[in-house]
mmCIF file of C-alpha atoms (C1' of nucleotides) in Angstrom:
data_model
loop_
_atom_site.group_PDB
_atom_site.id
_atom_site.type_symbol
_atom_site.label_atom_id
_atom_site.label_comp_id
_atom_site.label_asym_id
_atom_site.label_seq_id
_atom_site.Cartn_x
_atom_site.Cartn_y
_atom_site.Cartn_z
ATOM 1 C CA UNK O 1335 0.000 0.000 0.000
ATOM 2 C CA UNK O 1336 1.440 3.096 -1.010
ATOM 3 C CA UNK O 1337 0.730 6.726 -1.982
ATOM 4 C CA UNK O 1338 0.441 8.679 -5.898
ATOM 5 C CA UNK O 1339 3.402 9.825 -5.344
ATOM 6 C CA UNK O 1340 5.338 6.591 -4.499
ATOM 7 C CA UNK O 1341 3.558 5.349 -7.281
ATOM 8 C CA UNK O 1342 5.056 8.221 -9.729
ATOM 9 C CA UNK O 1343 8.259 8.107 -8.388
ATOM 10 C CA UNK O 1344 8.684 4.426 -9.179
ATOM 11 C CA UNK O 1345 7.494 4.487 -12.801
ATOM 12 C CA UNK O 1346 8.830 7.656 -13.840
ATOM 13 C CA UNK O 1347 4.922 9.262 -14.184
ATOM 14 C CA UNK O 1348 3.788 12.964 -12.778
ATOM 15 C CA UNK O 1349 0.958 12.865 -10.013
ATOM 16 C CA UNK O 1350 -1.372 14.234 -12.428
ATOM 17 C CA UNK O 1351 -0.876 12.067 -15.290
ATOM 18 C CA UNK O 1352 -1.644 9.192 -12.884
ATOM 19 C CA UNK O 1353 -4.918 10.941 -12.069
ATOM 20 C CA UNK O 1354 -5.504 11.271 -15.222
ATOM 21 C CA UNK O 1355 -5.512 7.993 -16.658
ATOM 22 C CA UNK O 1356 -7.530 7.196 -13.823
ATOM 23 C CA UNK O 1357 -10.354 9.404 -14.991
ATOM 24 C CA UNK O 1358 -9.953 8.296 -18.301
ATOM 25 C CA UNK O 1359 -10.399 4.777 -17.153
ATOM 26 C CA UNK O 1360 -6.756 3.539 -18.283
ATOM 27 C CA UNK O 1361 -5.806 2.950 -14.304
ATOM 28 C CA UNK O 1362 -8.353 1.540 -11.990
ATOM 29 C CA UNK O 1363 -9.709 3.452 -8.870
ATOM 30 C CA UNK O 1364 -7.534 2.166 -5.878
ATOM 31 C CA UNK O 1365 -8.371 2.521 -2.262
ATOM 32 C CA UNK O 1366 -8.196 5.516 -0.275
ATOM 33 C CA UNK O 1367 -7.414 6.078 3.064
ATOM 34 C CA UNK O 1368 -9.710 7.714 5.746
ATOM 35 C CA UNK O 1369 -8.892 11.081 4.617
ATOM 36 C CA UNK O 1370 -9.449 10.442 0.971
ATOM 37 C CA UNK O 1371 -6.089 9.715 -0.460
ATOM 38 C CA UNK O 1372 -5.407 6.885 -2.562
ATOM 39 C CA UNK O 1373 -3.479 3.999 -1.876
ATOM 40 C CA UNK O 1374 -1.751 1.160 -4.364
ATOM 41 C CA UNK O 1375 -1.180 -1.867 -4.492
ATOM 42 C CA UNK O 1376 2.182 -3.784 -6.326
ATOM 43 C CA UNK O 1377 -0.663 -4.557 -9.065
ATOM 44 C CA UNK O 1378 -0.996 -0.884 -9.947
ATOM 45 C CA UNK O 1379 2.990 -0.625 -10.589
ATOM 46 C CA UNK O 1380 2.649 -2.905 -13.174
ATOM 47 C CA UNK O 1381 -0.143 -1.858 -14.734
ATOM 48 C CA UNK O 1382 1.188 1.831 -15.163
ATOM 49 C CA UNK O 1383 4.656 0.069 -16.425
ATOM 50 C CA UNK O 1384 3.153 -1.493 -18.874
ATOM 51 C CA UNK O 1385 1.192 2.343 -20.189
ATOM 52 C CA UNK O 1386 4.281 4.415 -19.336
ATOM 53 C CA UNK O 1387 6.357 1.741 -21.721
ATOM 54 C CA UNK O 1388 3.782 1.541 -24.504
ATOM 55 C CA UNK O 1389 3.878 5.147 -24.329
ATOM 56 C CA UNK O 1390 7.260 5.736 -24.470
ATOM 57 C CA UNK O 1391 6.757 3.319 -27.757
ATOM 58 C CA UNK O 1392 4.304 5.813 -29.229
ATOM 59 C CA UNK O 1393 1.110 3.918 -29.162
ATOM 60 C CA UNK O 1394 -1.717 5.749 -27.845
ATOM 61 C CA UNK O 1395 -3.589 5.462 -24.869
ATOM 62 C CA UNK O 1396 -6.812 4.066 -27.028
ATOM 63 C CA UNK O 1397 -3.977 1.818 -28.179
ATOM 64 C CA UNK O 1398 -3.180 0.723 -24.982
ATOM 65 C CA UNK O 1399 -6.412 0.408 -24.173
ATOM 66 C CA UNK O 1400 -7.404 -2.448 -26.735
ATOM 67 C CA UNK O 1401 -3.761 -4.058 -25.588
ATOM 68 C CA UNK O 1402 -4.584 -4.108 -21.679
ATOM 69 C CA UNK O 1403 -8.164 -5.290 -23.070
ATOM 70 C CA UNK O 1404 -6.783 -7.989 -25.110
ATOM 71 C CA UNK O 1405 -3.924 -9.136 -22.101
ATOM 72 C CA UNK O 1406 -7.235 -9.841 -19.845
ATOM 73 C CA UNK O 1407 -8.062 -12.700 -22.175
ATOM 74 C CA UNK O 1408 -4.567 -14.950 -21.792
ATOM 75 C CA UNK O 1409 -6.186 -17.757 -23.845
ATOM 76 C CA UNK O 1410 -7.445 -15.427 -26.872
ATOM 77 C CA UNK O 1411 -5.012 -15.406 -30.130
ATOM 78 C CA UNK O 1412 -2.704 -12.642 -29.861
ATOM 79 C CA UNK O 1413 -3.142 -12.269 -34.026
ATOM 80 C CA UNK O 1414 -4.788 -8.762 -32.604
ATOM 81 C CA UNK O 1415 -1.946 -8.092 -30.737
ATOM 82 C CA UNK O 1416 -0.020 -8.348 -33.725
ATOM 83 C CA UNK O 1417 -2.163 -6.635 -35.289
ATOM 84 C CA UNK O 1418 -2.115 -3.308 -33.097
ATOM 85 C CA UNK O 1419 1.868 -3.541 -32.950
ATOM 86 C CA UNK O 1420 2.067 -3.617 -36.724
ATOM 87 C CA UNK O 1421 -0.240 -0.742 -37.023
ATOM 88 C CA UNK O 1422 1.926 1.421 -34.483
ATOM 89 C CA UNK O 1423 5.218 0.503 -36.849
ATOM 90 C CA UNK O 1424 3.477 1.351 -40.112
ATOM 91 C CA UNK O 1425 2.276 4.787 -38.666
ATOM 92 C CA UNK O 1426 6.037 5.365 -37.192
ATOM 93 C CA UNK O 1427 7.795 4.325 -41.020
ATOM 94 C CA UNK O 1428 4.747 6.842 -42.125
ATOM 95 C CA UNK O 1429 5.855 9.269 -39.937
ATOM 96 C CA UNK O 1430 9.306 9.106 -40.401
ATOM 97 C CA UNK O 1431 9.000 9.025 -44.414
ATOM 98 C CA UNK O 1432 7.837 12.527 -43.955
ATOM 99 C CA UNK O 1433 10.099 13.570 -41.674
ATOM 100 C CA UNK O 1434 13.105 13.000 -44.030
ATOM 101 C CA UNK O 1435 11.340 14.271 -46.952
ATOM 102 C CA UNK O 1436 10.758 17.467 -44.654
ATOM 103 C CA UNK O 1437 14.524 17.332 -43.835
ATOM 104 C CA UNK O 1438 15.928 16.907 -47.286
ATOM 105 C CA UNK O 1439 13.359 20.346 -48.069
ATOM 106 C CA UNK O 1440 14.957 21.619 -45.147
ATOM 107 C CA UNK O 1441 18.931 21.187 -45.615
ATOM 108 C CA UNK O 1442 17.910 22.156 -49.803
ATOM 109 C CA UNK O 1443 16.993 26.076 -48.754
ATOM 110 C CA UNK O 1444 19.441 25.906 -46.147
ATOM 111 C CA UNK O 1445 22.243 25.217 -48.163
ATOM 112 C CA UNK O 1446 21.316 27.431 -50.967
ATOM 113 C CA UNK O 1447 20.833 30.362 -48.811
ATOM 114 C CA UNK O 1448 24.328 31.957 -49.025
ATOM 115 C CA UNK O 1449 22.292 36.125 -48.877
ATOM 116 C CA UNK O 1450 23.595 38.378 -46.385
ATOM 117 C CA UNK O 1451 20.052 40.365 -46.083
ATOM 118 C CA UNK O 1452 16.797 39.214 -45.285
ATOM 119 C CA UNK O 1453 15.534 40.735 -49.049
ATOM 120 C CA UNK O 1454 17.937 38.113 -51.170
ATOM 121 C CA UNK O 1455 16.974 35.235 -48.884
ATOM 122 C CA UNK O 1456 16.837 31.703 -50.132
ATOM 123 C CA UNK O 1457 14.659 30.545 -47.491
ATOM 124 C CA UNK O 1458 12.101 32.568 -47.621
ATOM 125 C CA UNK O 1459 12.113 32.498 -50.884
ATOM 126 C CA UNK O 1460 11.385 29.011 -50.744
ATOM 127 C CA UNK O 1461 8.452 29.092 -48.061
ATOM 128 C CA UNK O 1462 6.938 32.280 -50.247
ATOM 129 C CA UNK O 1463 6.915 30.410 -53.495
ATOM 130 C CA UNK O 1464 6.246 26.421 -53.020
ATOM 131 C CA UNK O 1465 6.994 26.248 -56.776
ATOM 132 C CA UNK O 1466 10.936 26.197 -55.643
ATOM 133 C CA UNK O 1467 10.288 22.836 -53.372
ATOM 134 C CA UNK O 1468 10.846 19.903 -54.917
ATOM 135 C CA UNK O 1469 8.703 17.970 -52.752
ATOM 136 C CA UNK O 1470 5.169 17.636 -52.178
ATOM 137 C CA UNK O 1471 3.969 17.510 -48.864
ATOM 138 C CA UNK O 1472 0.664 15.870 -47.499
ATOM 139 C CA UNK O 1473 -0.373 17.326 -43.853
ATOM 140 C CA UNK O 1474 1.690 18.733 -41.288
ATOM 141 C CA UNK O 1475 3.494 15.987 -39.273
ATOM 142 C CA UNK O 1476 1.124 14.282 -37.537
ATOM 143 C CA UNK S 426 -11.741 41.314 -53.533
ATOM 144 C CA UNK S 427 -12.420 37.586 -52.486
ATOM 145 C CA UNK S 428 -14.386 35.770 -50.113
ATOM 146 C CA UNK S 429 -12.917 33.583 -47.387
ATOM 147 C CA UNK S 430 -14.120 30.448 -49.067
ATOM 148 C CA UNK S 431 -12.035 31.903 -51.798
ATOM 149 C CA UNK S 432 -8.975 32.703 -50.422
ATOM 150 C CA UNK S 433 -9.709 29.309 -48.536
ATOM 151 C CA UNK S 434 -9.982 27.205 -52.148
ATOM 152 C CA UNK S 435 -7.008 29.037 -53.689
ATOM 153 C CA UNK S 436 -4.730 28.006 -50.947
ATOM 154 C CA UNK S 437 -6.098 24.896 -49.625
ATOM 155 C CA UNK S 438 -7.004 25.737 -46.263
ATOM 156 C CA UNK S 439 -10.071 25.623 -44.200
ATOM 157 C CA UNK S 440 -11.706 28.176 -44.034
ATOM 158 C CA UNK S 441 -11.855 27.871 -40.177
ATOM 159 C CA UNK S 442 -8.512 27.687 -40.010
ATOM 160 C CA UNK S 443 -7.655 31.169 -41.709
ATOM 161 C CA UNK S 444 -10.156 32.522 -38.788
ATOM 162 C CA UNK S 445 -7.696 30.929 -36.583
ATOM 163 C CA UNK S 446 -4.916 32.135 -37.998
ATOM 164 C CA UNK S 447 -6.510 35.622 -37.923
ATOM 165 C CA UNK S 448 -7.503 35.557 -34.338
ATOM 166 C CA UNK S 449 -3.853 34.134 -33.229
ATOM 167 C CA UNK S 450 -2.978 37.651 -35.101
ATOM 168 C CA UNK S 451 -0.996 35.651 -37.986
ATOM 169 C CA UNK S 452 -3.077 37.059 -40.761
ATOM 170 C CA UNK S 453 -3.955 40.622 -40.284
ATOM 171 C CA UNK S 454 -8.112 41.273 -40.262
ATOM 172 C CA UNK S 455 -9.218 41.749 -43.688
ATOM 173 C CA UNK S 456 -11.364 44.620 -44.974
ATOM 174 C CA UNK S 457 -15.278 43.540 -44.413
ATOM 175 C CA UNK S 458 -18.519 43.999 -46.632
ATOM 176 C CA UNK S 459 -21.501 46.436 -45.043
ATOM 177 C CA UNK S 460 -22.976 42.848 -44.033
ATOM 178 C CA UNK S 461 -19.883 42.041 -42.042
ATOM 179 C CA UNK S 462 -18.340 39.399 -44.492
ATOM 180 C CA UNK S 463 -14.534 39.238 -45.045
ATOM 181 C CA UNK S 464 -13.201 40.764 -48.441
ATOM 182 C CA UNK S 465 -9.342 39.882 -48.484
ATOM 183 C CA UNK S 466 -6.831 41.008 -51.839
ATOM 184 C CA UNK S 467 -4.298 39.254 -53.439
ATOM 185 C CA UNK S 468 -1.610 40.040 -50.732
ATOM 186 C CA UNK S 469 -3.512 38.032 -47.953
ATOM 187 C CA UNK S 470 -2.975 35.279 -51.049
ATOM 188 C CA UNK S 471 0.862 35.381 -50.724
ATOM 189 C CA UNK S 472 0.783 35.566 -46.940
ATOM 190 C CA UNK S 473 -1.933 32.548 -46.347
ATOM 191 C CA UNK S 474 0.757 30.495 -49.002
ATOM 192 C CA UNK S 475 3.432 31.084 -46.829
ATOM 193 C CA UNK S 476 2.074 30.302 -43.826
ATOM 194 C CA UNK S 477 0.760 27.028 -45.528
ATOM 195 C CA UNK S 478 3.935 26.144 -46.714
ATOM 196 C CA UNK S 479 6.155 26.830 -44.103
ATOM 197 C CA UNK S 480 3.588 24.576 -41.965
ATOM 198 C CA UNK S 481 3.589 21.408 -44.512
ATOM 199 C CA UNK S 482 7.529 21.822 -43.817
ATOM 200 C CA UNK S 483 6.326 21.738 -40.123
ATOM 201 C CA UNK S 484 7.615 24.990 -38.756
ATOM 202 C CA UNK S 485 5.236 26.135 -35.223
ATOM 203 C CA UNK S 486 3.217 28.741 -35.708
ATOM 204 C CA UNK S 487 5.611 30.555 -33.472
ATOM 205 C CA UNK S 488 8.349 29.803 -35.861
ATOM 206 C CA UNK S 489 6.200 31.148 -38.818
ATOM 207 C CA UNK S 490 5.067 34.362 -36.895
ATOM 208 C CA UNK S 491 8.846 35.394 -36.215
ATOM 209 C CA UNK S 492 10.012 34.514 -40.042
ATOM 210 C CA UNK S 493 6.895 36.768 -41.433
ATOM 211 C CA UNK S 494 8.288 39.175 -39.016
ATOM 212 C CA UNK S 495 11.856 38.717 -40.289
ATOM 213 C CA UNK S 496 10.810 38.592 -43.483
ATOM 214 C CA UNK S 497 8.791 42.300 -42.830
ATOM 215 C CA UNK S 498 12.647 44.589 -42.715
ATOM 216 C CA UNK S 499 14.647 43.160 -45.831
ATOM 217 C CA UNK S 500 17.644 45.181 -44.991
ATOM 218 C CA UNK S 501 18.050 42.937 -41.825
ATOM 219 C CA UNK S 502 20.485 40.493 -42.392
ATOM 220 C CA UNK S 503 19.170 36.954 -42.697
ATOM 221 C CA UNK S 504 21.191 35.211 -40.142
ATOM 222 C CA UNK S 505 17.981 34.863 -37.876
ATOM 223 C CA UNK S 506 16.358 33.273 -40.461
ATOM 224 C CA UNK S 507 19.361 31.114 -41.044
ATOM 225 C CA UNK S 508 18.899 29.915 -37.438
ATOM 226 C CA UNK S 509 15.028 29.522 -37.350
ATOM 227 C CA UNK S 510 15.283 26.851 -40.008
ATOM 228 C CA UNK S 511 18.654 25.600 -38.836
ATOM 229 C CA UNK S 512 16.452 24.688 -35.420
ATOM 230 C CA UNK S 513 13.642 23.732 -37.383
ATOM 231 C CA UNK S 514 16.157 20.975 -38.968
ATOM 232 C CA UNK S 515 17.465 20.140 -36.134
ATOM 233 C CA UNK S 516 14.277 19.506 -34.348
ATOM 234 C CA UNK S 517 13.283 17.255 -37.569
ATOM 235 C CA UNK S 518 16.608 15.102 -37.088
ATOM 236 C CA UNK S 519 15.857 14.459 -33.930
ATOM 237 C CA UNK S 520 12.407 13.043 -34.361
ATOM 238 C CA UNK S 521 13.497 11.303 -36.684
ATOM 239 C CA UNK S 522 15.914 9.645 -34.602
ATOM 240 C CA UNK S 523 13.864 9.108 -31.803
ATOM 241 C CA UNK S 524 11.204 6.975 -34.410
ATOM 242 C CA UNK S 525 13.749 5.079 -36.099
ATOM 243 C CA UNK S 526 14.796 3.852 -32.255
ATOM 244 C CA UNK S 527 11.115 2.973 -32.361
ATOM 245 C CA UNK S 528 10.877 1.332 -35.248
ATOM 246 C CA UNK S 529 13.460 -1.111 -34.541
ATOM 247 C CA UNK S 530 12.025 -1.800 -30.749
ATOM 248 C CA UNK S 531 8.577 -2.235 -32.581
ATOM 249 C CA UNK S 532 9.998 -4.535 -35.837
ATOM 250 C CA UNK S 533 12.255 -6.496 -32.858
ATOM 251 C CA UNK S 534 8.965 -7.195 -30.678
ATOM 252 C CA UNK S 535 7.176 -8.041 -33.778
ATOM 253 C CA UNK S 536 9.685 -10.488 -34.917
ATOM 254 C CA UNK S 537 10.561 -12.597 -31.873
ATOM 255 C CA UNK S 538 6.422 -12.810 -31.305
ATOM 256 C CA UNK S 539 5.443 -16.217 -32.995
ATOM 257 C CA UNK S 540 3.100 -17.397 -30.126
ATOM 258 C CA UNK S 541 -0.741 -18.379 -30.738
ATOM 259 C CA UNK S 542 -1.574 -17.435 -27.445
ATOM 260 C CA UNK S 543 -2.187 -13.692 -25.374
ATOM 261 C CA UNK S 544 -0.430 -15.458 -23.051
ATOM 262 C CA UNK S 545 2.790 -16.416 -24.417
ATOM 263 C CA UNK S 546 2.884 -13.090 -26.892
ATOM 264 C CA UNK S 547 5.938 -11.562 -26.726
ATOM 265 C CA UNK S 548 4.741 -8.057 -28.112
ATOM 266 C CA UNK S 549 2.822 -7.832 -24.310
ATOM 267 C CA UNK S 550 5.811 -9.430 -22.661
ATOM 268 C CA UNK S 551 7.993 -6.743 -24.013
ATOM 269 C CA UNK S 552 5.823 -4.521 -22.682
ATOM 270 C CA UNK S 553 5.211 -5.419 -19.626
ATOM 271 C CA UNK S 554 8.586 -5.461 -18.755
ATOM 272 C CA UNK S 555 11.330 -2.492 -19.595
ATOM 273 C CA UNK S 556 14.093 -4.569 -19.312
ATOM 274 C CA UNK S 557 13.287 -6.498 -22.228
ATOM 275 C CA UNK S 558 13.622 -3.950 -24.247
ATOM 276 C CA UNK S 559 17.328 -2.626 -25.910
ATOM 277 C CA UNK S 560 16.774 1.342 -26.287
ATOM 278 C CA UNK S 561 16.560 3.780 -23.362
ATOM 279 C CA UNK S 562 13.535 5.464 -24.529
ATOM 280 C CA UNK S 563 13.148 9.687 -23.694
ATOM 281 C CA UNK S 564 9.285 10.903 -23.559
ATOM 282 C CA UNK S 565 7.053 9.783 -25.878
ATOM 283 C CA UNK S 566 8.036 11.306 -29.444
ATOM 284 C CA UNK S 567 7.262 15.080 -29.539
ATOM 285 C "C1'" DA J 996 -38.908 37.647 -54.589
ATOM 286 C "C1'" DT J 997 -37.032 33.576 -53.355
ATOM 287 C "C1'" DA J 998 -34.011 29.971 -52.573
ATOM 288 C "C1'" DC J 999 -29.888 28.352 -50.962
ATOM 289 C "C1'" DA J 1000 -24.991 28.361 -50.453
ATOM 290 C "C1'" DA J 1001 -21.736 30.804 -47.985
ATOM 291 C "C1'" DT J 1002 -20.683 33.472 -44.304
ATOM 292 C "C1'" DC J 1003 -20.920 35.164 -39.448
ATOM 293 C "C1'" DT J 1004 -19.952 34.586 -34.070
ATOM 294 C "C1'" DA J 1005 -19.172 31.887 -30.187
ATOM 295 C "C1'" DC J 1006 -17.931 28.032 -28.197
ATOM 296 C "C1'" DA J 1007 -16.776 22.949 -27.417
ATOM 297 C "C1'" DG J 1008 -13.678 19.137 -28.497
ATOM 298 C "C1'" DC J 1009 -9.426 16.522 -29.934
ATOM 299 C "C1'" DG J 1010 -4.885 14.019 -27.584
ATOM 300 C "C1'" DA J 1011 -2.131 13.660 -23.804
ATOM 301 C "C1'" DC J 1012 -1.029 15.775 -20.700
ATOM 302 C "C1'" DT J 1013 0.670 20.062 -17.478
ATOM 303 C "C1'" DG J 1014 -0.066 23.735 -14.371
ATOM 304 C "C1'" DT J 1015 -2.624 26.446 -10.965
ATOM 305 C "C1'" DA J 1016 -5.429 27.706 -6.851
ATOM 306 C "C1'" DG J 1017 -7.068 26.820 -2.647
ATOM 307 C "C1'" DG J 1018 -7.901 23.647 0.615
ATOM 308 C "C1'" DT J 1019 -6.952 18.995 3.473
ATOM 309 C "C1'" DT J 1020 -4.284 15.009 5.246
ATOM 310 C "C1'" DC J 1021 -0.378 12.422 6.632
ATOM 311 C "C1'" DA J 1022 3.983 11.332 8.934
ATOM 312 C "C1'" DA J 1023 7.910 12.697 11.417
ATOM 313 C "C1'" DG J 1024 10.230 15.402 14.978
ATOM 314 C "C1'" DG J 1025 10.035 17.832 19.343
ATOM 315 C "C1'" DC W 597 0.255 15.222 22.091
ATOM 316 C "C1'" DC W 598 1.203 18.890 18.980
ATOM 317 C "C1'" DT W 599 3.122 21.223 15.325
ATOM 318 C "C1'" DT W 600 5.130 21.623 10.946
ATOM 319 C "C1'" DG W 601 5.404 21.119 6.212
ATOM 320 C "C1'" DA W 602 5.458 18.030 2.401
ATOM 321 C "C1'" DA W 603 2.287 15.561 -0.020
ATOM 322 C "C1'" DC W 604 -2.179 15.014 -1.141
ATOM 323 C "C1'" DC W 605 -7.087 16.406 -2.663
ATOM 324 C "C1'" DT W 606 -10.599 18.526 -6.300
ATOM 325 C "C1'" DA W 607 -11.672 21.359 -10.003
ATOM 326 C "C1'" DC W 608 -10.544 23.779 -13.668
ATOM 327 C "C1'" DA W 609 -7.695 26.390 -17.234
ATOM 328 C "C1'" DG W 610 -4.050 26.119 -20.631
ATOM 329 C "C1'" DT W 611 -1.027 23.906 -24.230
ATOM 330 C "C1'" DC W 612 -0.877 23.244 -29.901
ATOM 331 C "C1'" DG W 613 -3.153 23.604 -34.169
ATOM 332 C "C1'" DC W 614 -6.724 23.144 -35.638
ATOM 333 C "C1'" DT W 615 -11.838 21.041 -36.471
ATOM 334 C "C1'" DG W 616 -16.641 20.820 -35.737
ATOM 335 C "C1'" DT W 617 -21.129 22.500 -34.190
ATOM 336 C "C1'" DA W 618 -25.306 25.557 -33.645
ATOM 337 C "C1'" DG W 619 -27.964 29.069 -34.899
ATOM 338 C "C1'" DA W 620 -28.293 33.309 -37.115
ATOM 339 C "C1'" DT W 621 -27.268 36.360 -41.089
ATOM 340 C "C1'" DT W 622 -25.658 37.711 -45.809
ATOM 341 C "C1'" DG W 623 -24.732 37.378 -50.671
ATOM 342 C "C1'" DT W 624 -25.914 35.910 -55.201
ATOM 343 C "C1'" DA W 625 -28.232 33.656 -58.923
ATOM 344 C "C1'" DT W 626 -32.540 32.832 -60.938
#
DNA sequence: ATACAATCTACAGCGACTGTAGGTTCAAGG
DNA sequence: CCTTGAACCTACAGTCGCTGTAGATTGTAT
């Protein structure tokens, strides 16, 4: 039995984000004490482990959801599993597709930007006239 | 003399969004019709493009509002601007290093996984437990 | 004159937290 | 036993960059 903050100290999580994935229903409500403070058991550690490390993965919380969903059913194929890990990869390759082709745009104006004043300069040159890019970009980085 | 819509069409933004932008003080208010609607000329065009573009190249709006403001005494010489993309790049590299960590954690869980079971799966194992994992992950990609 | 699309304002919601204000409780030291 | 002060409590606002909604009004084409 220990406090929220023992609790945040341990995994690495602020107070409030602990509170808040217990509103959002991520983290179960634990006991409280007489006084109306809340107290864990070893069970909760794990638990917020398991979203703190998915996190630091990138998967969402509705992500993490369907995974804590889907670890409460031991004797259920994990082809869903699977599934949600292989959707996190494809949307971090997706991400990071776009990322370079924002960083080859990027080093491009900064290399041909050799003006001394503001008026002659490459860059915003560039960002006024997208005709210059070579690129063309969907959505800003989601 | 355009509408909104217009202005919205031409540079493919919502027409919400150029509100936004004109409430955050990005775009300046427009000239308005005796019933109130927004009449905007070609310059708004130019700016709206800019901002556009220098957003698909994922610059903050922050970064955007101190290049238009860079951009507004040409005499200046263009070293700030220099160093607003030069950060803008940097902060691109790094992403991009933080998701490629992620990608191979993600492929490597994916990989060694070849249970049937949710109880044996290896993706859940993986998370459950930090250690089993190579990379020292920071906060969840930014 | 009428129909109807486009516009207007104001505000709520997204994701995933983070920070603040103002009050209460717990645990340790005297 | 009493005090101190850190940690806790709730409730709500703010972050970023939009997006969506509701309900009213305006502009334009027929």
């Amino acid at each position: 039995m220990f406090s929220i903050g023992t609790l945040g100290r341990r995994t690495g999580t602020k107070v409030q984000t602990i509170r808040y994935y217990e509103q959002i229903g991520l983290m179960p409500e634990p006991g409280r004490t007489d006084g109306g403070q809340r107290r864990y058991e070893d069970v909760a550690l794990d638990r917020l482990a398991f979203i703190r490390h998915a996190r630091e993965l990138g998967f969402s919380l509705g992500a993490i959801r369907e995974l804590l969903e889907l670890s409460d059913s031991p004797e259920r194929s994990c082809a869903q599993v699977d599934a949600v890990a292989q959707k996190q990869l494809s949307d971090v390759e997706a991400r990071i597709a776009r990322l370079e082709a924002l960083r080859g745009e990027l080093q491009r104006m900064i290399r041909e930007c050799n003006a001394d004043r503001v008026a002659d300069c490459r860059i915003l040159e560039v960002l006024r006239d997208h005709e210059k890019c070579l690129a063309d970009h969907g959505r800003p980085d989601a």
